[in-house]
GROMACS .gro file of C-alpha atoms in nm:
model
  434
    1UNK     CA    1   0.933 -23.293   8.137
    2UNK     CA    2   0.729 -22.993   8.200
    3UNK     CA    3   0.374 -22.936   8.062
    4UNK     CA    4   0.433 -22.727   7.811
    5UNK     CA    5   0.615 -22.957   7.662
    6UNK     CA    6   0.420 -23.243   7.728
    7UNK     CA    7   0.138 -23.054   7.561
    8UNK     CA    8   0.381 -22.967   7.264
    9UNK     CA    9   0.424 -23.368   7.232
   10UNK     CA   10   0.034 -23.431   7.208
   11UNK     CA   11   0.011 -23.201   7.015
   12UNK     CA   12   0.252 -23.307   6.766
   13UNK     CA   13   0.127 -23.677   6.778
   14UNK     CA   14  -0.226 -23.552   6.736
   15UNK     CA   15  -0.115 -23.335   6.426
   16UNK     CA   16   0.056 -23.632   6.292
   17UNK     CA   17  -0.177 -23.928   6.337
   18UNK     CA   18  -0.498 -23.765   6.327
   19UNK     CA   19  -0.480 -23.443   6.062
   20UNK     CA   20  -0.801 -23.415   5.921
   21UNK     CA   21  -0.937 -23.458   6.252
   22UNK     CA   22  -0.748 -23.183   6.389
   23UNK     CA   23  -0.835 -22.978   6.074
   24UNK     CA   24  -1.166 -22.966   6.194
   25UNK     CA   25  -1.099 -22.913   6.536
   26UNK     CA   26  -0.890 -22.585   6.475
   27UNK     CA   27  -1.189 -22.474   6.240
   28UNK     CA   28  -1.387 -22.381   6.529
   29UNK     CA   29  -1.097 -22.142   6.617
   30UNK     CA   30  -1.079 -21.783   6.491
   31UNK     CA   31  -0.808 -21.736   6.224
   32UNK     CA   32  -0.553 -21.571   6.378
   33UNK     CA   33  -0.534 -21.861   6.707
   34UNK     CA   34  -0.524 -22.131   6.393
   35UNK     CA   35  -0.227 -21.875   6.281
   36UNK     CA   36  -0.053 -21.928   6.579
   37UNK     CA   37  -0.109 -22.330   6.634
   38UNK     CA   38   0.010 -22.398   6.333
   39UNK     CA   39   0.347 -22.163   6.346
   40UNK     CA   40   0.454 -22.385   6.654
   41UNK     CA   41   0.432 -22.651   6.456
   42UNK     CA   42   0.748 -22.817   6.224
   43UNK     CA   43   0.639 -22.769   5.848
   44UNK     CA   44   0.630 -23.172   5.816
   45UNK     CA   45   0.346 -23.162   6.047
   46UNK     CA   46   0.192 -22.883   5.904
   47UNK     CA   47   0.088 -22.955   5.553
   48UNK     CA   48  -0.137 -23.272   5.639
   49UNK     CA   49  -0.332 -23.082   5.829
   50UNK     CA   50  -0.312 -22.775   5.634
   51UNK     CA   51  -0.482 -23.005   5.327
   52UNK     CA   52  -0.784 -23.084   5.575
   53UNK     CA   53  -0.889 -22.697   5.587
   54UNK     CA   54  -1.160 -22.581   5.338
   55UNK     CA   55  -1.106 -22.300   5.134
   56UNK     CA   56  -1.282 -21.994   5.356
   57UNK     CA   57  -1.020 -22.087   5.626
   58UNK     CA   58  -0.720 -22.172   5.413
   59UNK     CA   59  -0.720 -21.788   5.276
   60UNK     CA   60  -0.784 -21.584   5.590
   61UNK     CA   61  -0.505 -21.862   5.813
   62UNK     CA   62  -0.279 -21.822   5.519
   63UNK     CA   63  -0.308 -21.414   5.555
   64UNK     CA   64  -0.296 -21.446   5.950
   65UNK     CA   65   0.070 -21.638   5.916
   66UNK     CA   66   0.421 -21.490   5.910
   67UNK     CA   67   0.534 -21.440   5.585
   68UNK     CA   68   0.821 -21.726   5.605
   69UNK     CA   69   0.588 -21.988   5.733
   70UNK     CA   70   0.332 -21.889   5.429
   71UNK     CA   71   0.598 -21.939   5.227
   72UNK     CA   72   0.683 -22.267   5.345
   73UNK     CA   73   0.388 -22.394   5.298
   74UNK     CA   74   0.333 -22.213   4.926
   75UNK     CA   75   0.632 -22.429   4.887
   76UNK     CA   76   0.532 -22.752   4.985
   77UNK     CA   77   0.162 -22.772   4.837
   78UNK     CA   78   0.115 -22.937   4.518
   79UNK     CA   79   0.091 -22.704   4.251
   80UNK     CA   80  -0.261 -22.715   4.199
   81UNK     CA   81  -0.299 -22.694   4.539
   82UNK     CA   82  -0.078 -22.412   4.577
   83UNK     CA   83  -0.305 -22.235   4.264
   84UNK     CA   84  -0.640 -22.234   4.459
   85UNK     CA   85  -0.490 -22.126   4.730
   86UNK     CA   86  -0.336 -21.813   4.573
   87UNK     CA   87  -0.659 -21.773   4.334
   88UNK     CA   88  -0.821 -21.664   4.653
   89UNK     CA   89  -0.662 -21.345   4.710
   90UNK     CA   90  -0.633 -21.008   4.527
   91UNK     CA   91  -0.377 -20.973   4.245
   92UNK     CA   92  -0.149 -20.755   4.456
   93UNK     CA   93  -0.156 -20.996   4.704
   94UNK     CA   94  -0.097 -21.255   4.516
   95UNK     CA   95   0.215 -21.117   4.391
   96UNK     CA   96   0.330 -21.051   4.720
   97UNK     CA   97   0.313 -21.410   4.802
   98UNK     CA   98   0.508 -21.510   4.439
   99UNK     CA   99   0.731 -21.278   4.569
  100UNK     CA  100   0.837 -21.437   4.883
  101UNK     CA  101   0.874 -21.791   4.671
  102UNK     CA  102   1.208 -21.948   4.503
  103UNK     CA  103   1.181 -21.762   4.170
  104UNK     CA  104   1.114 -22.116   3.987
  105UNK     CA  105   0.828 -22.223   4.173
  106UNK     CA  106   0.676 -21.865   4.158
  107UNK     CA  107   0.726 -21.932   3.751
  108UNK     CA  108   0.544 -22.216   3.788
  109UNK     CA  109   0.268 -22.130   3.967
  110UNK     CA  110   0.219 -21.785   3.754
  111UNK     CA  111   0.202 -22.045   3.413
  112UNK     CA  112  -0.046 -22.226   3.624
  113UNK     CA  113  -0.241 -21.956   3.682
  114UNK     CA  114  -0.216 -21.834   3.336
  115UNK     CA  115  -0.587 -21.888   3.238
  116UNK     CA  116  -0.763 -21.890   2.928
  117UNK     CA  117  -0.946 -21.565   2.881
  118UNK     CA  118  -1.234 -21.716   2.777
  119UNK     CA  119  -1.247 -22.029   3.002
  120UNK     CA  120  -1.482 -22.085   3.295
  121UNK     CA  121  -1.161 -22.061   3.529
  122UNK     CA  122  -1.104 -21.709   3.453
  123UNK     CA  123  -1.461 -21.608   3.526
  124UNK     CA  124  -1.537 -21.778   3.865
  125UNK     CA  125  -1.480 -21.622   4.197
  126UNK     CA  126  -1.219 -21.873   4.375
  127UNK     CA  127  -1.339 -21.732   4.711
  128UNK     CA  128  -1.615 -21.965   4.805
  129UNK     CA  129  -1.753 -22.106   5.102
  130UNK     CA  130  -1.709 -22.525   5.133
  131UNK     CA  131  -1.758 -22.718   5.433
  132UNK     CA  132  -1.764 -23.120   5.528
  133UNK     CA  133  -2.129 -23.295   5.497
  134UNK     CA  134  -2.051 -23.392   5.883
  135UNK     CA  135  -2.040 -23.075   6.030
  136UNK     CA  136  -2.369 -22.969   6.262
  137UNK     CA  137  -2.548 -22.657   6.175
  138UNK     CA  138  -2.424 -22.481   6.451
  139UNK     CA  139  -2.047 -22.482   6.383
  140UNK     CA  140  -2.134 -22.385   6.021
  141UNK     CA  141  -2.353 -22.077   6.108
  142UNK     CA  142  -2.071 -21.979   6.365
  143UNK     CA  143  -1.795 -22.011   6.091
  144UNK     CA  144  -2.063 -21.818   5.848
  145UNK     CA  145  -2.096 -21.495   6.075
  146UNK     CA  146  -1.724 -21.475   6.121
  147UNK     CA  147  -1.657 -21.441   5.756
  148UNK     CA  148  -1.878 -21.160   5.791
  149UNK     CA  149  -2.007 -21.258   5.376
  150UNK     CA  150  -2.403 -21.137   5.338
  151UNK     CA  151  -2.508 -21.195   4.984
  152UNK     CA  152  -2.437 -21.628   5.037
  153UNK     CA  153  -2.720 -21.800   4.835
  154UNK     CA  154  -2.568 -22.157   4.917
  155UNK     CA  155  -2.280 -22.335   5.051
  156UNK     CA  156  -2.105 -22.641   4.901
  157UNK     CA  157  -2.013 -22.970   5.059
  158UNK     CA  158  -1.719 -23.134   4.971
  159UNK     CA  159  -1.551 -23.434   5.085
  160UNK     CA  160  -1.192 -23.502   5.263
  161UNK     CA  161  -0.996 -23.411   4.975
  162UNK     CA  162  -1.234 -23.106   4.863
  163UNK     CA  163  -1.416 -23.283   4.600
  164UNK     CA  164  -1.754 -23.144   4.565
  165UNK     CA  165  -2.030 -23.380   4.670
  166UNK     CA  166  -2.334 -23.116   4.711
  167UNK     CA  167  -2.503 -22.768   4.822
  168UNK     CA  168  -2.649 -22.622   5.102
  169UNK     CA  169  -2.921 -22.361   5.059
  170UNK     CA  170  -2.859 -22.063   5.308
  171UNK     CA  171  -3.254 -22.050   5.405
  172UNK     CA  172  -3.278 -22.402   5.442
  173UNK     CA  173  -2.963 -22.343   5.682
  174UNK     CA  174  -3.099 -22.077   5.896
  175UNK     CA  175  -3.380 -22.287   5.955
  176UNK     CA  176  -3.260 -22.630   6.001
  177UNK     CA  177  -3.205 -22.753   6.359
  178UNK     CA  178  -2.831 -22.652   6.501
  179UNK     CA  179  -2.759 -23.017   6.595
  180UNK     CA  180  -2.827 -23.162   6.233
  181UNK     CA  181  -2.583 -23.228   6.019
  182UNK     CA  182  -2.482 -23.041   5.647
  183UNK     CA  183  -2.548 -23.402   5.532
  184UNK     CA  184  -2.950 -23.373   5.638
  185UNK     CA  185  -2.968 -23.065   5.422
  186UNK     CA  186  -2.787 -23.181   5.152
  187UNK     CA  187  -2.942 -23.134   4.765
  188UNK     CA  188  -2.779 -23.219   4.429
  189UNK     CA  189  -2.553 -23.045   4.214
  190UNK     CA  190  -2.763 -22.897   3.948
  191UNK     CA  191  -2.421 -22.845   3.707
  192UNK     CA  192  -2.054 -22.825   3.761
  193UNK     CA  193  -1.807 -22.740   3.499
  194UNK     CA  194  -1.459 -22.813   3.427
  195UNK     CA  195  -1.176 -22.509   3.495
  196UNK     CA  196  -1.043 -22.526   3.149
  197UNK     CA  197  -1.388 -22.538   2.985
  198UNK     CA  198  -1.440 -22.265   2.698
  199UNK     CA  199  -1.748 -21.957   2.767
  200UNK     CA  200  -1.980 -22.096   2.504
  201UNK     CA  201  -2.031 -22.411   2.726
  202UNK     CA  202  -2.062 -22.234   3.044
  203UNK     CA  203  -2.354 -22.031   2.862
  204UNK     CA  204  -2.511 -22.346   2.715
  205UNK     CA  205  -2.545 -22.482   3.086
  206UNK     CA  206  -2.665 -22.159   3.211
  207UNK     CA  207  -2.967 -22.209   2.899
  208UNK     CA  208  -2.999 -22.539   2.989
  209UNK     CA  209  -3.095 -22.482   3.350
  210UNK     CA  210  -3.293 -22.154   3.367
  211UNK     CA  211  -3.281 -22.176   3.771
  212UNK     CA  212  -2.892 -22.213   3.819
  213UNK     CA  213  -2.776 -21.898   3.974
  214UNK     CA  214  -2.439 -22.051   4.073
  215UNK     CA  215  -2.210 -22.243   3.847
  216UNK     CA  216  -1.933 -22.445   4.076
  217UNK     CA  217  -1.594 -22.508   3.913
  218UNK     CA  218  -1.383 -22.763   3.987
  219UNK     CA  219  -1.020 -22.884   3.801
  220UNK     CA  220  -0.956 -23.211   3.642
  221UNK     CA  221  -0.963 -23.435   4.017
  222UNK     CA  222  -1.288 -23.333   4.092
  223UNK     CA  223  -1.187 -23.040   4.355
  224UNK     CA  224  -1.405 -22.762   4.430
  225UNK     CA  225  -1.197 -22.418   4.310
  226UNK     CA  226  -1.446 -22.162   4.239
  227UNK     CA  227  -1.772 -22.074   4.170
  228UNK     CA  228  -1.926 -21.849   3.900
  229UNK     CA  229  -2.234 -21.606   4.016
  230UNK     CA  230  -2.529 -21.467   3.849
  231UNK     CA  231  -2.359 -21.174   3.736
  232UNK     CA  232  -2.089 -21.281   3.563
  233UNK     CA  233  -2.311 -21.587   3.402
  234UNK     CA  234  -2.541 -21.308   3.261
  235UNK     CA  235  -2.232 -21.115   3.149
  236UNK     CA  236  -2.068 -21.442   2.989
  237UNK     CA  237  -2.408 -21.464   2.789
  238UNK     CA  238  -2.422 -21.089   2.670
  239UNK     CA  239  -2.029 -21.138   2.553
  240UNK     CA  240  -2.129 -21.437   2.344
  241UNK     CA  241  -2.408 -21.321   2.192
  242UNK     CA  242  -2.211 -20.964   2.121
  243UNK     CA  243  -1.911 -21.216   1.986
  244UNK     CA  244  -2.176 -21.376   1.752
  245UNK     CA  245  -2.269 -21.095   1.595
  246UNK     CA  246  -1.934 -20.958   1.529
  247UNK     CA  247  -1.798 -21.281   1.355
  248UNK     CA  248  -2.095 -21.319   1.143
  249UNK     CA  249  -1.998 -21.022   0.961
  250UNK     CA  250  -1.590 -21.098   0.939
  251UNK     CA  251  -1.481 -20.877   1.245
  252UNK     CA  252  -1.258 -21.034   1.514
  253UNK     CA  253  -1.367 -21.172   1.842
  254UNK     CA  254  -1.078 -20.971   1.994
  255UNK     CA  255  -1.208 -20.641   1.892
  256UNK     CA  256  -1.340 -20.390   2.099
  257UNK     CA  257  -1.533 -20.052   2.052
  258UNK     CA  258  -1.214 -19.863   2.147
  259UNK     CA  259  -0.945 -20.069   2.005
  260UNK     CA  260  -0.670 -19.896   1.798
  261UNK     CA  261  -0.764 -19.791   1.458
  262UNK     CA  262  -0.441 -20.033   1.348
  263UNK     CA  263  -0.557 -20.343   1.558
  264UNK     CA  264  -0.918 -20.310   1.377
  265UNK     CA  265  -0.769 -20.308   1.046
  266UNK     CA  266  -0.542 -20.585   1.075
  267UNK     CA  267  -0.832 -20.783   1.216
  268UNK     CA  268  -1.140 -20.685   0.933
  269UNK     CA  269  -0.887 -20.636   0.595
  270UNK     CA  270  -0.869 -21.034   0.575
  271UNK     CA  271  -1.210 -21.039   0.529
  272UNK     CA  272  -1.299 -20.758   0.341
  273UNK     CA  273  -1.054 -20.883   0.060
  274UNK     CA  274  -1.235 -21.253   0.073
  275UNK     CA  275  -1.560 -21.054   0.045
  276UNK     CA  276  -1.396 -20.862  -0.265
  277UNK     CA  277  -1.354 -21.174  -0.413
  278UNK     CA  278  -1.681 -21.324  -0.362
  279UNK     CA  279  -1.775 -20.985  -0.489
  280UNK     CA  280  -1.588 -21.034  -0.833
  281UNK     CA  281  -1.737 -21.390  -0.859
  282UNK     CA  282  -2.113 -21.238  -0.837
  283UNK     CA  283  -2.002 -20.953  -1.123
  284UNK     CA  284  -1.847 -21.226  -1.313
  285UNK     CA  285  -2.214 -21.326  -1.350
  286UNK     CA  286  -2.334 -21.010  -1.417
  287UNK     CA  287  -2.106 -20.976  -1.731
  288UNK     CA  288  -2.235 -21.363  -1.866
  289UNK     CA  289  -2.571 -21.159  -1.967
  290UNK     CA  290  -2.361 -20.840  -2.095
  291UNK     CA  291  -2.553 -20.852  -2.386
  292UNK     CA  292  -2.945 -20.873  -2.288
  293UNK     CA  293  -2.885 -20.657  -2.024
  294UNK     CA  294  -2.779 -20.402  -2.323
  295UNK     CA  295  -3.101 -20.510  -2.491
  296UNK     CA  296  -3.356 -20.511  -2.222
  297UNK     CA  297  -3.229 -20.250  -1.941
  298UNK     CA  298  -3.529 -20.322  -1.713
  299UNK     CA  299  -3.325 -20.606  -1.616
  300UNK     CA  300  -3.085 -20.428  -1.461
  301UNK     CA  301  -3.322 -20.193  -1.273
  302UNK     CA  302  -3.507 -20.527  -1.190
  303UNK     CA  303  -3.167 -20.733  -1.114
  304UNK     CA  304  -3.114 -20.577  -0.705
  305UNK     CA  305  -3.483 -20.693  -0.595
  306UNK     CA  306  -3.420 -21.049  -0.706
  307UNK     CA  307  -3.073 -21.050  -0.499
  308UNK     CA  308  -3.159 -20.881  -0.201
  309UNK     CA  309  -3.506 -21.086  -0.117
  310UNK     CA  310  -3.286 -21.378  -0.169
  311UNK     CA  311  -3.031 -21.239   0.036
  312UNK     CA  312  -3.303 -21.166   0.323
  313UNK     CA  313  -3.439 -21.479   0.325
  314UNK     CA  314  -3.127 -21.659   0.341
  315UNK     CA  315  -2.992 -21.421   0.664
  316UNK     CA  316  -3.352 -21.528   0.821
  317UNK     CA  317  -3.259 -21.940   0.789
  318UNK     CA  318  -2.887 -21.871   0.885
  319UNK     CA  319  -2.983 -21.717   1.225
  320UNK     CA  320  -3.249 -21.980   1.294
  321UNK     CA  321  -2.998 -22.242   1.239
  322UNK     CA  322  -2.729 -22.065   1.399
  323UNK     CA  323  -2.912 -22.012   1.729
  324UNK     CA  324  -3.038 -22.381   1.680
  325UNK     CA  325  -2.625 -22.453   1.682
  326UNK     CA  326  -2.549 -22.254   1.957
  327UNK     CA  327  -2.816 -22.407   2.256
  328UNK     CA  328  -2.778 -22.731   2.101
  329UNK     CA  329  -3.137 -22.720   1.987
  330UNK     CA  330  -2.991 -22.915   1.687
  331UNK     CA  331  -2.729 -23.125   1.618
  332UNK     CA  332  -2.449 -23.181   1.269
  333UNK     CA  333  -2.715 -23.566   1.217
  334UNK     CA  334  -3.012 -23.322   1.204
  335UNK     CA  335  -2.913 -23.127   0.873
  336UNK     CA  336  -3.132 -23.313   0.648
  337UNK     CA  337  -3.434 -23.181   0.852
  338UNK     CA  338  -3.317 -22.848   0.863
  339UNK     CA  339  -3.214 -22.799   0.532
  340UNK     CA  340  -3.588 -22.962   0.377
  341UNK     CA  341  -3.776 -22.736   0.673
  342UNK     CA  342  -3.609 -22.403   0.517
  343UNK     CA  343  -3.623 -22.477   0.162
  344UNK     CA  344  -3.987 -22.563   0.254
  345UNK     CA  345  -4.042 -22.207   0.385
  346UNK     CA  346  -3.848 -22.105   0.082
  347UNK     CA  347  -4.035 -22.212  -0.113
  348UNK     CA  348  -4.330 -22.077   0.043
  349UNK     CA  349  -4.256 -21.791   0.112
  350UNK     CA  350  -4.115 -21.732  -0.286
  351UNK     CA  351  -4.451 -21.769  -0.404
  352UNK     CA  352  -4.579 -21.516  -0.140
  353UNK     CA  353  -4.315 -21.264  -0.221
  354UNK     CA  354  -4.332 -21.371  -0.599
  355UNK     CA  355  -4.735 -21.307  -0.638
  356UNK     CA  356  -4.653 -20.913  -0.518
  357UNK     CA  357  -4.331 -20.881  -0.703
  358UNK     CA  358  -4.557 -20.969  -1.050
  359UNK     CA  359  -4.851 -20.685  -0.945
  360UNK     CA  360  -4.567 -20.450  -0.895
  361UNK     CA  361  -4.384 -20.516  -1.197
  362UNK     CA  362  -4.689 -20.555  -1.422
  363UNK     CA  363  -4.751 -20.245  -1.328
  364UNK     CA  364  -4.475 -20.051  -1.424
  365UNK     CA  365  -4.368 -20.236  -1.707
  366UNK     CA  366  -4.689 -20.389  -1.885
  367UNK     CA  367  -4.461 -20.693  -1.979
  368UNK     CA  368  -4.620 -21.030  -1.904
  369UNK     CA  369  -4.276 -21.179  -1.996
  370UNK     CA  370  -4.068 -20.998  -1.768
  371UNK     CA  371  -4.353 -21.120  -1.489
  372UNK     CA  372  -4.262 -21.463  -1.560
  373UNK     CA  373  -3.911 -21.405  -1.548
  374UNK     CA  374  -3.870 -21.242  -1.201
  375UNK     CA  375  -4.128 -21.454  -1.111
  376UNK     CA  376  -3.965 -21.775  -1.142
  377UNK     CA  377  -3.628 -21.646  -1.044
  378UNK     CA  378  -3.767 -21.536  -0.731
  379UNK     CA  379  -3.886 -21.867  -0.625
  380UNK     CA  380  -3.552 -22.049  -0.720
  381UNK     CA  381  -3.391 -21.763  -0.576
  382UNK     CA  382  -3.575 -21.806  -0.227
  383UNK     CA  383  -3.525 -22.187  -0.248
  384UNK     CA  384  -3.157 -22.165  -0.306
  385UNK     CA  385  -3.104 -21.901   0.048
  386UNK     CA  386  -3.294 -22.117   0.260
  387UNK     CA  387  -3.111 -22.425   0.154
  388UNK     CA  388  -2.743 -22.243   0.185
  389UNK     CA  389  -2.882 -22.039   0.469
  390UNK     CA  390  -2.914 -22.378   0.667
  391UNK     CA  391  -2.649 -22.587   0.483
  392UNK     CA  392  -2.330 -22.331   0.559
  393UNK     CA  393  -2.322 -22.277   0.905
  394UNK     CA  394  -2.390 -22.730   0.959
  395UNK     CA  395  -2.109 -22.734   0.712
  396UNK     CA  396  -1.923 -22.518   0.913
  397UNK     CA  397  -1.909 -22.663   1.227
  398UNK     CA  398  -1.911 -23.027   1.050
  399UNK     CA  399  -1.574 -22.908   0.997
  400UNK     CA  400  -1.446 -22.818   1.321
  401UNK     CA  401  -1.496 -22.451   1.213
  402UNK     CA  402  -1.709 -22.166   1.423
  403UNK     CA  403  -2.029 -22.139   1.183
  404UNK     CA  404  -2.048 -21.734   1.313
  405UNK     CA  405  -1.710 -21.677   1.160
  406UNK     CA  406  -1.792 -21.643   0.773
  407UNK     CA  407  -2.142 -21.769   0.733
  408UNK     CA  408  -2.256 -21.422   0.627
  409UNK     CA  409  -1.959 -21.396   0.356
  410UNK     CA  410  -2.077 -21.691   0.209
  411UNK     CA  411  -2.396 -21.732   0.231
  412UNK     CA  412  -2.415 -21.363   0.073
  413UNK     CA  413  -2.197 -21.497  -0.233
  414UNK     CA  414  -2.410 -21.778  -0.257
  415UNK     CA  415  -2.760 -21.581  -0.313
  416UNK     CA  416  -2.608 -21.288  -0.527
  417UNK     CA  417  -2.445 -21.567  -0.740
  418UNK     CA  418  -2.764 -21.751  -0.752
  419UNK     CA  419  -3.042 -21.473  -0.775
  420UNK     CA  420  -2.813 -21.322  -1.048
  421UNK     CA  421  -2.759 -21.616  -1.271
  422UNK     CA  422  -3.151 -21.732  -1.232
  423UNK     CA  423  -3.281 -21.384  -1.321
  424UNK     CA  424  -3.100 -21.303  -1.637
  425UNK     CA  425  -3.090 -21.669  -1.724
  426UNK     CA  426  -3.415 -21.715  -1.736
  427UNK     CA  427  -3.447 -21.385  -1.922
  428UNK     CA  428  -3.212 -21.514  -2.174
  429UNK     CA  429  -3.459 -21.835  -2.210
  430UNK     CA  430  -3.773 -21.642  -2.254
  431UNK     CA  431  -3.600 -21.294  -2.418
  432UNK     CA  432  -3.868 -21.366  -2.715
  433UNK     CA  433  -4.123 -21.262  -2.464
  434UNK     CA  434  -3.999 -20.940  -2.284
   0.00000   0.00000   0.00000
């Protein structure tokens, strides 16, 4: 037996018996000898030790390899394995890598990869830098400098089967001794979140810890896949909050600012015609009191002031309560709180607007009895937004329902109906006096 094939035995066996061993070892090689290792090897061999490499050397080995080999081992990775693997790479290249696959796998890793829009998996960067808690200092700088990556922050730790199990901050790196281990240096992970998790909750952690400027992913086993940065956490915030606004007032998530003129439609009509009809219900009212409106027609000049304090009011308790929904200030079990705080301030703040509403209309009309009447419709009118400005959007989401979708619509309905019937029923009561 010669040597070379002596060594090719040893080799072999060492692959075998000892893979996440020898996953380390060929670590401390540049990419391109891994590359060529590994393509002497049988594929059987391969894929053990091809499961011990963390994810900085998986992509730039995987690139390094002929393309029949990469496609053997494409082939023979789990699926989600095979996923973060291709996540790593450019969209072109990732479809040059499909391409080389038997068309049904491809299919299934493309429906794999299929993301949610709006999930955390389709906003984190899957090229991320993870290393073993046992590795000294010095390897990891050495493996740091040769991915030639300059705006690193921290570095994750992750056990034999790439489960996350901590960070690494890069100054506490560059000044740690080069024979310590990662494990010395090792802090907590301040949050994590789950692949398929929706935006909104990846924005609540981001407001729940003020000093996270990374966001780790991982998928349902506990595997480190990705990590979202700064930029795209502050950009995840500014799309929620822009999302917010649009459903409050019956226009579609989906919409943008230079969607088609047809798409827009199809998505605001809906709601415009439920607002038509909530529309009708507050005339409906209107025509109850046909008749001393006729009489007295200072009640219809009168009639707008009453519905659109109420109306202000009630927009001022539904975005308190809203935001108090939205960073889990408050919870569904704290409504009766919420509710009694606003029609406390309702309250309050009727009288307030009530006392200048009766100097203004005293003087114009000289009418103590149409002072009393917008008076007291006032403060029910006030009482009534704060309670449905707090009460809809808790109902809402009691429901399973997003409270930004229609809390506007109704809430709007609520104090025109409301302000409306108070004012002229109240006049009705007291028409001997006006």
């Amino acid at each position: 037996m010669s040597a070379d094939t002596a060594t090719a035995a040893l080799t072999l066996r060492f692959l075998l018996d000892y893979p996440r061993e020898a996953a380390r070892r060929l670590e401390r090689l540049p990419p391109q000898d891994i590359a060529t290792v590994l393509g002497e090897q049988p594929i059987h061999a391969l894929i053990p030790v091809w499961r011990g490499l963390t994810g900085d050397i998986e992509r730039t080995v995987l690139a390094a390899l002929p393309a029949k080999l990469a496609r053997h081992i494409l082939s023979e990775l789990e699926p989600t394995e095979a996923v973060a693997l291709l996540g790593r790479f450019d969209v072109g290249a990732r479809d040059t890598y499909l391409a080389l696959l038997n068309p049904e796998i491809a299919d299934e890793l493309r429906t794999s990869m299929a993301r949610q829009p709006d999930s955390a998996g389709a906003l984190m960067d899957p090229r991320f830098l993870a290393f073993e808690a046992t590795l000294p200092v010095a390897e990891t700088l050495a493996r740091l400098r040769r991915t030639g990556r300059r705006s690193v922050r921290e570095i994750y730790l992750v056990n034999e089967d790439g489960q996350l199990e901590g960070r690494v901050e890069i100054q506490d790196l560059a000044l740690a001794d080069l024979d310590q281990r990662l494990a010395d240096l090792r802090l907590p992970i301040i949050a994590a979140v789950d692949d398929s998790v929706p935006r909104e909750e990846v924005v609540e952690l981001l407001e729940q810890h003020d000093n996270l400027t990374e966001l780790p992913v991982i998928d349902f086993s506990g595997r480190l896949i990705g990590v979202i940065h700064q930029a795209e956490l502050v950009s995840a915030i500014q799309e929620e909050t822009s999302l917010d606004i649009q459903t409050m007032v019956g226009a579609s998530k989906d919409e943008r600012a230079l969607s088609s003129p047809l798409f827009a439609v199809a998505k605001r009509l809906p709601w415009l015609q439920i607002n038509l009809l909530t529309a009708f219900l507050a005339a409906s009212v209107v025509g109850m009191f046909e008749d001393i409106i006729a009489k007295f027609t200072a009640l219809a000049v009168l009639l707008p002031v009453v519905a659109g304090q109420s109306g202000n009011a009630g927009a001022q308790a539904l975005a308190v309560t809203m935001r108090g929904l939205m960073l889990r200030e408050i919870s569904i079990r704290h409504w009766p709180r919420v509710v009694m705080k606003e029609v406390s301030v309702g309250l309050m703040n009727g009288l307030g607007i009530a006392a200048t509403t009766a100097i203004g209309v005293y003087v114009w009309s000289r009418s103590f009895g149409l002072v009393l009447v917008i008076v007291t419709a006032m403060v029910i009118s006030m009482i009534a937004a704060g309670f449905a400005g707090a009460l809809v959007p808790i109902t809402l989401r009691r429901f399973g329902q997003d409270p930004a979708q229609s809390s506007s619509i109704i809430l709007t309905t609520v104090t025109d109906v409301v302000g409306f019937f108070s004012f002229l029923g109240i006049a009705t009561l007291f028409s001997s006096l006006l």
